[in-house]
PDB file of C-alpha atoms in Angstrom:
ATOM      1  CA  MET A   1       4.161 -22.922  -8.488  1.00 53.00           C
ATOM      2  CA  SER A   2       2.676 -23.503 -12.281  1.00 53.00           C
ATOM      3  CA  GLY A   3       4.996 -23.742 -15.091  1.00 52.00           C
ATOM      4  CA  ARG A   4       5.928 -20.278 -17.027  1.00 52.00           C
ATOM      5  CA  ARG A   5       7.273 -19.981 -20.412  1.00 52.00           C
ATOM      6  CA  SER A   6       8.321 -17.257 -22.169  1.00 50.00           C
ATOM      7  CA  ARG A   7       5.909 -14.667 -23.246  1.00 49.00           C
ATOM      8  CA  SER A   8       6.135 -14.450 -27.082  1.00 49.00           C
ATOM      9  CA  ARG A   9       2.392 -12.199 -27.285  1.00 53.00           C
ATOM     10  CA  GLN A  10       3.396  -9.094 -26.294  1.00 52.00           C
ATOM     11  CA  SER A  11       5.181  -6.652 -29.414  1.00 54.00           C
ATOM     12  CA  GLY A  12       8.423  -5.746 -28.311  1.00 52.00           C
ATOM     13  CA  VAL A  13       8.374  -6.784 -24.869  1.00 56.00           C
ATOM     14  CA  SER A  14      11.505  -9.961 -24.805  1.00 66.00           C
ATOM     15  CA  ARG A  15      10.637 -13.448 -23.618  1.00 80.00           C
ATOM     16  CA  ILE A  16      10.838 -14.081 -20.583  1.00 81.00           C
ATOM     17  CA  THR A  17      11.946 -17.524 -19.334  1.00 89.00           C
ATOM     18  CA  GLU A  18      11.954 -19.296 -15.975  1.00 89.00           C
ATOM     19  CA  ASP A  19      15.238 -18.261 -14.721  1.00 90.00           C
ATOM     20  CA  GLN A  20      14.371 -15.104 -14.503  1.00 91.00           C
ATOM     21  CA  ILE A  21      11.298 -15.926 -12.743  1.00 92.00           C
ATOM     22  CA  ALA A  22      12.998 -17.712 -10.367  1.00 91.00           C
ATOM     23  CA  ASP A  23      15.405 -15.101 -10.201  1.00 91.00           C
ATOM     24  CA  LEU A  24      12.599 -12.063  -9.249  1.00 93.00           C
ATOM     25  CA  VAL A  25      11.086 -14.575  -7.164  1.00 93.00           C
ATOM     26  CA  ALA A  26      14.329 -14.977  -5.850  1.00 92.00           C
ATOM     27  CA  LYS A  27      14.396 -11.836  -5.101  1.00 93.00           C
ATOM     28  CA  LEU A  28      11.125 -11.250  -2.973  1.00 94.00           C
ATOM     29  CA  GLN A  29      11.849 -14.111  -0.606  1.00 93.00           C
ATOM     30  CA  GLN A  30      14.789 -11.446   0.103  1.00 92.00           C
ATOM     31  CA  LEU A  31      12.299  -8.458   1.559  1.00 94.00           C
ATOM     32  CA  ILE A  32      10.119 -11.857   3.893  1.00 93.00           C
ATOM     33  CA  PRO A  33      11.383 -11.393   6.808  1.00 90.00           C
ATOM     34  CA  GLU A  34      10.420 -14.983   8.050  1.00 85.00           C
ATOM     35  CA  ILE A  35      11.995 -17.075   5.332  1.00 87.00           C
ATOM     36  CA  ARG A  36      15.176 -14.662   4.532  1.00 83.00           C
ATOM     37  CA  SER A  37      17.730 -16.726   3.210  1.00 75.00           C
ATOM     38  CA  ARG A  38      19.610 -19.611   5.640  1.00 65.00           C
ATOM     39  CA  ARG A  39      22.802 -20.890   4.145  1.00 54.00           C
ATOM     40  CA  SER A  40      20.995 -24.351   3.472  1.00 54.00           C
ATOM     41  CA  ASP A  41      17.169 -24.281   3.390  1.00 67.00           C
ATOM     42  CA  LYS A  42      15.637 -23.811   0.591  1.00 79.00           C
ATOM     43  CA  VAL A  43      12.825 -22.612  -0.049  1.00 85.00           C
ATOM     44  CA  SER A  44      10.147 -23.803  -2.636  1.00 90.00           C
ATOM     45  CA  ALA A  45       8.179 -20.497  -4.761  1.00 91.00           C
ATOM     46  CA  SER A  46       4.287 -22.108  -3.379  1.00 92.00           C
ATOM     47  CA  ARG A  47       5.765 -20.878   0.023  1.00 92.00           C
ATOM     48  CA  VAL A  48       7.749 -17.560  -1.049  1.00 94.00           C
ATOM     49  CA  LEU A  49       4.248 -16.451  -2.515  1.00 95.00           C
ATOM     50  CA  GLN A  50       2.356 -18.112   0.596  1.00 95.00           C
ATOM     51  CA  GLU A  51       4.827 -15.718   3.146  1.00 95.00           C
ATOM     52  CA  THR A  52       4.349 -12.822   0.836  1.00 96.00           C
ATOM     53  CA  CYS A  53       0.891 -12.787   1.239  1.00 97.00           C
ATOM     54  CA  ASN A  54       0.909 -13.523   5.159  1.00 97.00           C
ATOM     55  CA  TYR A  55       3.614 -10.359   4.700  1.00 97.00           C
ATOM     56  CA  ILE A  56       1.554  -8.157   2.719  1.00 98.00           C
ATOM     57  CA  LYS A  57      -1.830  -8.984   4.870  1.00 98.00           C
ATOM     58  CA  ASN A  58       0.368  -7.986   8.128  1.00 98.00           C
ATOM     59  CA  LEU A  59       1.875  -4.295   6.518  1.00 98.00           C
ATOM     60  CA  HIS A  60      -2.053  -3.842   5.780  1.00 98.00           C
ATOM     61  CA  LYS A  61      -2.903  -4.216   9.503  1.00 98.00           C
ATOM     62  CA  GLU A  62      -0.156  -2.714  10.419  1.00 98.00           C
ATOM     63  CA  VAL A  63      -1.289   0.336   8.598  1.00 98.00           C
ATOM     64  CA  ASP A  64      -4.874  -0.319   9.546  1.00 98.00           C
ATOM     65  CA  ASP A  65      -4.343  -0.249  13.391  1.00 98.00           C
ATOM     66  CA  LEU A  66      -1.406   3.108  12.509  1.00 97.00           C
ATOM     67  CA  SER A  67      -4.432   5.201  10.899  1.00 97.00           C
ATOM     68  CA  GLU A  68      -6.492   4.852  14.398  1.00 95.00           C
ATOM     69  CA  ARG A  69      -3.323   5.477  16.208  1.00 94.00           C
ATOM     70  CA  LEU A  70      -2.897   8.793  14.078  1.00 93.00           C
ATOM     71  CA  SER A  71      -7.184   9.361  13.732  1.00 91.00           C
ATOM     72  CA  GLU A  72      -7.897   8.754  18.270  1.00 88.00           C
ATOM     73  CA  LEU A  73      -3.859  11.749  18.581  1.00 87.00           C
ATOM     74  CA  LEU A  74      -5.903  13.417  15.685  1.00 82.00           C
ATOM     75  CA  GLU A  75      -9.397  14.238  17.912  1.00 77.00           C
ATOM     76  CA  SER A  76      -7.803  16.016  20.229  1.00 70.00           C
ATOM     77  CA  SER A  77      -6.269  18.630  18.247  1.00 58.00           C
ATOM     78  CA  ASP A  78      -3.829  21.855  20.093  1.00 57.00           C
ATOM     79  CA  GLY A  79      -1.738  24.294  19.716  1.00 51.00           C
ATOM     80  CA  ALA A  80       1.071  21.982  20.649  1.00 54.00           C
ATOM     81  CA  GLN A  81       0.833  19.871  17.703  1.00 59.00           C
ATOM     82  CA  ALA A  82       0.279  22.535  15.170  1.00 57.00           C
ATOM     83  CA  ASP A  83       3.672  23.407  15.968  1.00 60.00           C
ATOM     84  CA  LEU A  84       5.175  20.664  16.239  1.00 63.00           C
ATOM     85  CA  ILE A  85       3.304  19.073  12.371  1.00 62.00           C
ATOM     86  CA  ARG A  86       4.478  22.205  11.009  1.00 59.00           C
ATOM     87  CA  SER A  87       8.123  22.206  11.677  1.00 63.00           C
ATOM     88  CA  LEU A  88       8.336  18.116  10.221  1.00 64.00           C
ATOM     89  CA  LEU A  89       7.703  20.554   6.928  1.00 58.00           C
ATOM     90  CA  VAL A  90      11.251  22.117   7.051  1.00 51.00           C
TER      91      VAL A  90
ATOM     92  CA  MET B   1      13.426   7.956  17.931  1.00 45.00           C
ATOM     93  CA  THR B   2      14.348  11.629  16.926  1.00 48.00           C
ATOM     94  CA  SER B   3      17.455   9.914  14.581  1.00 47.00           C
ATOM     95  CA  ASP B   4      15.086   7.912  12.608  1.00 48.00           C
ATOM     96  CA  HIS B   5      13.508  11.146  11.617  1.00 48.00           C
ATOM     97  CA  ILE B   6      16.313  12.874  10.674  1.00 47.00           C
ATOM     98  CA  SER B   7      17.665  10.447   8.554  1.00 47.00           C
ATOM     99  CA  SER B   8      14.859  10.057   6.052  1.00 45.00           C
ATOM    100  CA  LEU B   9      15.030  14.624   5.798  1.00 49.00           C
ATOM    101  CA  ARG B  10      18.857  13.626   4.908  1.00 54.00           C
ATOM    102  CA  ASN B  11      17.628  12.773   1.472  1.00 61.00           C
ATOM    103  CA  PRO B  12      15.678  15.410   0.856  1.00 61.00           C
ATOM    104  CA  SER B  13      13.763  13.358  -2.817  1.00 73.00           C
ATOM    105  CA  SER B  14      14.018  10.104  -1.130  1.00 91.00           C
ATOM    106  CA  ILE B  15      10.240   7.708  -1.188  1.00 92.00           C
ATOM    107  CA  LYS B  16       9.889   8.466   2.747  1.00 94.00           C
ATOM    108  CA  THR B  17      11.046  11.521   3.200  1.00 93.00           C
ATOM    109  CA  ARG B  18       8.296  12.899  -0.140  1.00 94.00           C
ATOM    110  CA  PHE B  19       6.000  10.241   2.038  1.00 96.00           C
ATOM    111  CA  ALA B  20       5.834  11.838   4.942  1.00 94.00           C
ATOM    112  CA  HIS B  21       6.166  15.753   3.610  1.00 93.00           C
ATOM    113  CA  ARG B  22       3.203  14.483   1.231  1.00 95.00           C
ATOM    114  CA  PHE B  23       1.317  13.144   4.820  1.00 96.00           C
ATOM    115  CA  VAL B  24       1.961  15.243   6.683  1.00 93.00           C
ATOM    116  CA  LEU B  25      -0.082  17.360   4.825  1.00 93.00           C
ATOM    117  CA  ALA B  26      -2.518  15.690   4.980  1.00 94.00           C
ATOM    118  CA  LEU B  27      -2.951  14.627   8.206  1.00 92.00           C
ATOM    119  CA  LYS B  28      -2.608  18.827   8.924  1.00 88.00           C
ATOM    120  CA  LYS B  29      -6.033  19.376   6.731  1.00 89.00           C
ATOM    121  CA  LEU B  30      -7.637  16.544   8.215  1.00 88.00           C
ATOM    122  CA  SER B  31      -7.115  18.311  11.937  1.00 84.00           C
ATOM    123  CA  MET B  32      -8.857  21.608  10.785  1.00 81.00           C
ATOM    124  CA  ASP B  33     -11.592  20.374  10.241  1.00 75.00           C
ATOM    125  CA  ARG B  34     -14.503  20.801  12.031  1.00 62.00           C
ATOM    126  CA  ALA B  35     -15.478  17.290  12.592  1.00 61.00           C
ATOM    127  CA  SER B  36     -12.385  17.062  13.820  1.00 60.00           C
ATOM    128  CA  SER B  37     -11.974  16.419  17.229  1.00 66.00           C
ATOM    129  CA  SER B  38     -16.273  15.200  17.854  1.00 72.00           C
ATOM    130  CA  VAL B  39     -16.063  11.617  19.334  1.00 75.00           C
ATOM    131  CA  SER B  40     -19.155   9.970  18.154  1.00 86.00           C
ATOM    132  CA  MET B  41     -18.968   6.481  16.544  1.00 88.00           C
ATOM    133  CA  ALA B  42     -19.849   7.563  13.338  1.00 89.00           C
ATOM    134  CA  ASP B  43     -17.445  10.271  13.591  1.00 88.00           C
ATOM    135  CA  ARG B  44     -14.822   8.068  14.473  1.00 89.00           C
ATOM    136  CA  TYR B  45     -15.075   5.565  11.780  1.00 93.00           C
ATOM    137  CA  LYS B  46     -14.661   7.614   9.518  1.00 91.00           C
ATOM    138  CA  ARG B  47     -11.749   9.788   9.943  1.00 92.00           C
ATOM    139  CA  TYR B  48      -9.895   6.388  10.710  1.00 94.00           C
ATOM    140  CA  ARG B  49     -10.997   5.760   7.333  1.00 95.00           C
ATOM    141  CA  LYS B  50      -9.996   9.367   5.908  1.00 95.00           C
ATOM    142  CA  VAL B  51      -6.106   9.357   7.484  1.00 96.00           C
ATOM    143  CA  ARG B  52      -5.893   5.551   6.402  1.00 97.00           C
ATOM    144  CA  ALA B  53      -6.858   6.758   2.690  1.00 97.00           C
ATOM    145  CA  ALA B  54      -4.712   9.611   2.956  1.00 97.00           C
ATOM    146  CA  ALA B  55      -1.060   7.182   4.360  1.00 98.00           C
ATOM    147  CA  TYR B  56      -2.393   5.133   0.953  1.00 98.00           C
ATOM    148  CA  ALA B  57      -3.070   7.472  -1.364  1.00 98.00           C
ATOM    149  CA  SER B  58       0.234   9.575  -0.055  1.00 97.00           C
ATOM    150  CA  MET B  59       2.544   7.220  -0.249  1.00 97.00           C
ATOM    151  CA  ALA B  60       1.032   6.043  -4.274  1.00 97.00           C
ATOM    152  CA  SER B  61       1.347  10.571  -5.583  1.00 97.00           C
ATOM    153  CA  SER B  62       4.884   9.739  -3.872  1.00 96.00           C
ATOM    154  CA  VAL B  63       5.693   6.852  -5.894  1.00 96.00           C
ATOM    155  CA  GLY B  64       4.277   7.745  -8.489  1.00 94.00           C
ATOM    156  CA  PRO B  65       2.770   6.960 -12.311  1.00 95.00           C
ATOM    157  CA  LYS B  66       5.544   4.351 -13.264  1.00 94.00           C
ATOM    158  CA  ARG B  67       4.965   2.087 -10.676  1.00 96.00           C
ATOM    159  CA  ALA B  68       1.228   0.348 -11.444  1.00 97.00           C
ATOM    160  CA  TRP B  69       0.782  -0.935  -8.414  1.00 97.00           C
ATOM    161  CA  ALA B  70       1.079   3.040  -7.908  1.00 97.00           C
ATOM    162  CA  ARG B  71      -1.467   3.953  -9.687  1.00 97.00           C
ATOM    163  CA  ALA B  72      -3.991   1.366  -9.499  1.00 97.00           C
ATOM    164  CA  LEU B  73      -4.174   2.704  -5.649  1.00 97.00           C
ATOM    165  CA  LEU B  74      -4.644   5.493  -6.320  1.00 96.00           C
ATOM    166  CA  ARG B  75      -7.540   5.334  -8.711  1.00 96.00           C
ATOM    167  CA  LYS B  76      -9.093   2.839  -5.660  1.00 95.00           C
ATOM    168  CA  ILE B  77      -8.543   5.704  -3.669  1.00 95.00           C
ATOM    169  CA  ARG B  78     -10.289   8.027  -5.890  1.00 93.00           C
ATOM    170  CA  ASN B  79     -13.363   6.053  -7.539  1.00 93.00           C
ATOM    171  CA  ARG B  80     -14.391   5.477  -4.174  1.00 90.00           C
ATOM    172  CA  LYS B  81     -13.933   9.125  -2.948  1.00 87.00           C
ATOM    173  CA  MET B  82     -16.522   9.908  -5.752  1.00 88.00           C
ATOM    174  CA  GLY B  83     -18.621   7.337  -5.476  1.00 85.00           C
ATOM    175  CA  SER B  84     -19.114   8.324  -1.553  1.00 82.00           C
ATOM    176  CA  ASN B  85     -19.834  11.478  -2.765  1.00 83.00           C
ATOM    177  CA  LEU B  86     -22.097  10.903  -5.052  1.00 83.00           C
ATOM    178  CA  MET B  87     -24.106   8.121  -2.166  1.00 81.00           C
ATOM    179  CA  LYS B  88     -24.304  11.312   0.105  1.00 80.00           C
ATOM    180  CA  ARG B  89     -25.797  12.997  -2.559  1.00 82.00           C
ATOM    181  CA  LEU B  90     -28.041  10.611  -4.290  1.00 80.00           C
ATOM    182  CA  GLY B  91     -29.219   8.162  -1.096  1.00 72.00           C
ATOM    183  CA  SER B  92     -30.557   5.134  -1.882  1.00 65.00           C
ATOM    184  CA  ARG B  93     -31.292   5.001  -5.577  1.00 65.00           C
ATOM    185  CA  THR B  94     -26.867   4.461  -6.200  1.00 58.00           C
ATOM    186  CA  GLY B  95     -28.140   0.184  -5.622  1.00 61.00           C
ATOM    187  CA  LEU B  96     -26.291  -0.061  -9.249  1.00 61.00           C
ATOM    188  CA  LEU B  97     -23.457   2.816  -8.616  1.00 57.00           C
ATOM    189  CA  LYS B  98     -21.823   0.866  -6.260  1.00 55.00           C
ATOM    190  CA  LYS B  99     -19.919  -1.733  -6.695  1.00 57.00           C
ATOM    191  CA  ARG B 100     -17.751  -0.661 -10.529  1.00 57.00           C
ATOM    192  CA  THR B 101     -16.489  -4.101 -11.583  1.00 57.00           C
ATOM    193  CA  VAL B 102     -13.703  -3.925 -13.585  1.00 58.00           C
ATOM    194  CA  LEU B 103     -13.839  -6.748 -16.808  1.00 58.00           C
ATOM    195  CA  LYS B 104     -10.027  -9.002 -16.032  1.00 54.00           C
ATOM    196  CA  PRO B 105      -8.392  -9.974 -18.970  1.00 53.00           C
ATOM    197  CA  ARG B 106      -9.322 -13.722 -19.619  1.00 50.00           C
ATOM    198  CA  ASN B 107      -5.892 -14.625 -19.637  1.00 51.00           C
ATOM    199  CA  HIS B 108      -4.926 -14.088 -16.082  1.00 51.00           C
ATOM    200  CA  ARG B 109      -8.392 -15.056 -14.710  1.00 52.00           C
ATOM    201  CA  GLU B 110      -7.518 -18.535 -12.155  1.00 56.00           C
ATOM    202  CA  MET B 111      -5.310 -19.513 -14.032  1.00 62.00           C
ATOM    203  CA  GLY B 112      -2.300 -19.571 -11.259  1.00 76.00           C
ATOM    204  CA  SER B 113      -1.943 -21.017  -8.377  1.00 89.00           C
ATOM    205  CA  GLU B 114      -3.451 -20.881  -5.280  1.00 91.00           C
ATOM    206  CA  GLN B 115      -1.059 -18.393  -3.663  1.00 92.00           C
ATOM    207  CA  GLU B 116      -0.697 -16.825  -6.804  1.00 94.00           C
ATOM    208  CA  ASN B 117      -4.230 -15.853  -7.378  1.00 95.00           C
ATOM    209  CA  SER B 118      -4.222 -14.001  -3.454  1.00 96.00           C
ATOM    210  CA  LEU B 119      -1.118 -11.693  -4.453  1.00 97.00           C
ATOM    211  CA  ARG B 120      -2.790 -10.593  -6.920  1.00 97.00           C
ATOM    212  CA  GLU B 121      -5.422  -9.997  -4.616  1.00 96.00           C
ATOM    213  CA  LEU B 122      -3.629  -8.069  -2.441  1.00 97.00           C
ATOM    214  CA  VAL B 123      -1.249  -6.047  -4.166  1.00 98.00           C
ATOM    215  CA  PRO B 124      -2.501  -2.908  -6.001  1.00 97.00           C
ATOM    216  CA  GLY B 125      -3.998  -3.242 -10.012  1.00 96.00           C
ATOM    217  CA  GLY B 126      -2.558  -7.255  -9.650  1.00 95.00           C
ATOM    218  CA  GLU B 127      -4.865  -8.823 -10.816  1.00 92.00           C
ATOM    219  CA  GLY B 128      -3.970  -7.437 -14.804  1.00 88.00           C
ATOM    220  CA  MET B 129      -0.730  -7.733 -14.968  1.00 93.00           C
ATOM    221  CA  GLU B 130       1.490 -10.986 -16.373  1.00 93.00           C
ATOM    222  CA  PHE B 131       3.099 -12.683 -13.730  1.00 94.00           C
ATOM    223  CA  TYR B 132       6.648 -11.329 -14.238  1.00 94.00           C
ATOM    224  CA  ARG B 133       5.306  -8.053 -13.261  1.00 95.00           C
ATOM    225  CA  LEU B 134       2.883  -8.777 -10.357  1.00 96.00           C
ATOM    226  CA  LEU B 135       6.656 -10.320  -8.572  1.00 96.00           C
ATOM    227  CA  ASN B 136       8.287  -7.129  -9.914  1.00 96.00           C
ATOM    228  CA  GLU B 137       5.762  -4.726  -8.562  1.00 97.00           C
ATOM    229  CA  THR B 138       5.242  -7.073  -5.355  1.00 97.00           C
ATOM    230  CA  GLY B 139       8.573  -6.718  -4.342  1.00 97.00           C
ATOM    231  CA  HIS B 140       8.149  -2.372  -5.215  1.00 97.00           C
ATOM    232  CA  TYR B 141       5.233  -2.327  -3.702  1.00 98.00           C
ATOM    233  CA  ILE B 142       6.153  -4.121  -0.545  1.00 97.00           C
ATOM    234  CA  LYS B 143       9.513  -1.935  -0.332  1.00 96.00           C
ATOM    235  CA  CYS B 144       7.152   1.454   0.119  1.00 97.00           C
ATOM    236  CA  LEU B 145       4.813   0.101   2.686  1.00 97.00           C
ATOM    237  CA  ARG B 146       7.964  -0.842   4.524  1.00 96.00           C
ATOM    238  CA  ALA B 147       8.678   3.196   4.634  1.00 96.00           C
ATOM    239  CA  GLN B 148       5.109   3.897   4.864  1.00 97.00           C
ATOM    240  CA  VAL B 149       4.254   1.810   8.324  1.00 97.00           C
ATOM    241  CA  LYS B 150       8.438   3.283   9.726  1.00 96.00           C
ATOM    242  CA  VAL B 151       6.754   7.046   9.190  1.00 96.00           C
ATOM    243  CA  MET B 152       4.164   6.230  10.251  1.00 96.00           C
ATOM    244  CA  LYS B 153       5.381   5.087  13.142  1.00 96.00           C
ATOM    245  CA  ASN B 154       7.864   7.838  13.504  1.00 94.00           C
ATOM    246  CA  ILE B 155       5.617  10.989  13.133  1.00 93.00           C
ATOM    247  CA  ILE B 156       3.111   9.141  16.014  1.00 92.00           C
ATOM    248  CA  ASP B 157       6.161   8.525  17.933  1.00 91.00           C
ATOM    249  CA  LEU B 158       6.842  13.109  17.517  1.00 86.00           C
ATOM    250  CA  TYR B 159       3.134  13.539  17.956  1.00 80.00           C
ATOM    251  CA  SER B 160       3.049  11.327  21.414  1.00 78.00           C
ATOM    252  CA  ASN B 161       6.260  12.657  22.853  1.00 70.00           C
TER     253      ASN B 161
END
C-alpha cells in the first residue's frame, strides 16, 4: 500500500494521519470473513484491500443470482403471491 | 426463515426494513407489468435487469443522501434508465450519447496501488474520493450489500413456499 501522509489541502477538514487510515483498514478487516482477526496473524493492508475487492465482487454476484431467481418467480405471478407481497408490507 | 423475516420488521426504521419495504413495492410494480410473464429470452433478460436495478436503487434510497456511494449509485441507475429511454426514441443515432464520461480529478487517478484502484472501481463513487473516504464508504457499502443479500434471500424463501 502506498504510504499516505496527512492531506492539508482540504479547507475545514483536519489532516488524516496514517493511524486513522490504519484504523479504518482494521475495521474493514473485521468485515471480511476470510481475514477476520485471528489472534496471531497480522494481515497486511494490501491483503485487506485485495480481500475486500474479492468480497465485494462475490456480493455483487450474489445479488445477480438472487435477482435472476426473483425475476423468474415474477414470471409466474398469481393471486396468492400478490397477497404475500401485501402481507410483507404490514 | 420466518424468524429472520420478523426480526427485520421489529425495528421499523432499520436499514433492512426500509430496504425490504421499498424493494417489495418495486417488485409489485414490476409484477403488474404486462410483459412480466413473458418467457422470451430478451424479456427475461430485461426483467432480470429491472429486478437487479430495483434492488440497488431501493437500497441506495433507503440509505439516503448522506453516503456518497448511495448518491453515486442512484445517479448511475437513473442515468442508465434515462439513457435507455433516450435510445428507444432515437434509435440508432445515439452513438455519441451511449457513454457518459466523467472527468476524474487528477490527484485520484492512478496514484494508488492496484488494489486501491480496483476498490475504487467496485465502490460506487469511489473514483473521485480521497483514500480515507474510500475506506470509510467501503465499510458502509459492504454492510448494506450484506443486508441487501439477506433480505433478497428472505423474500425468495417466502415467495417459494
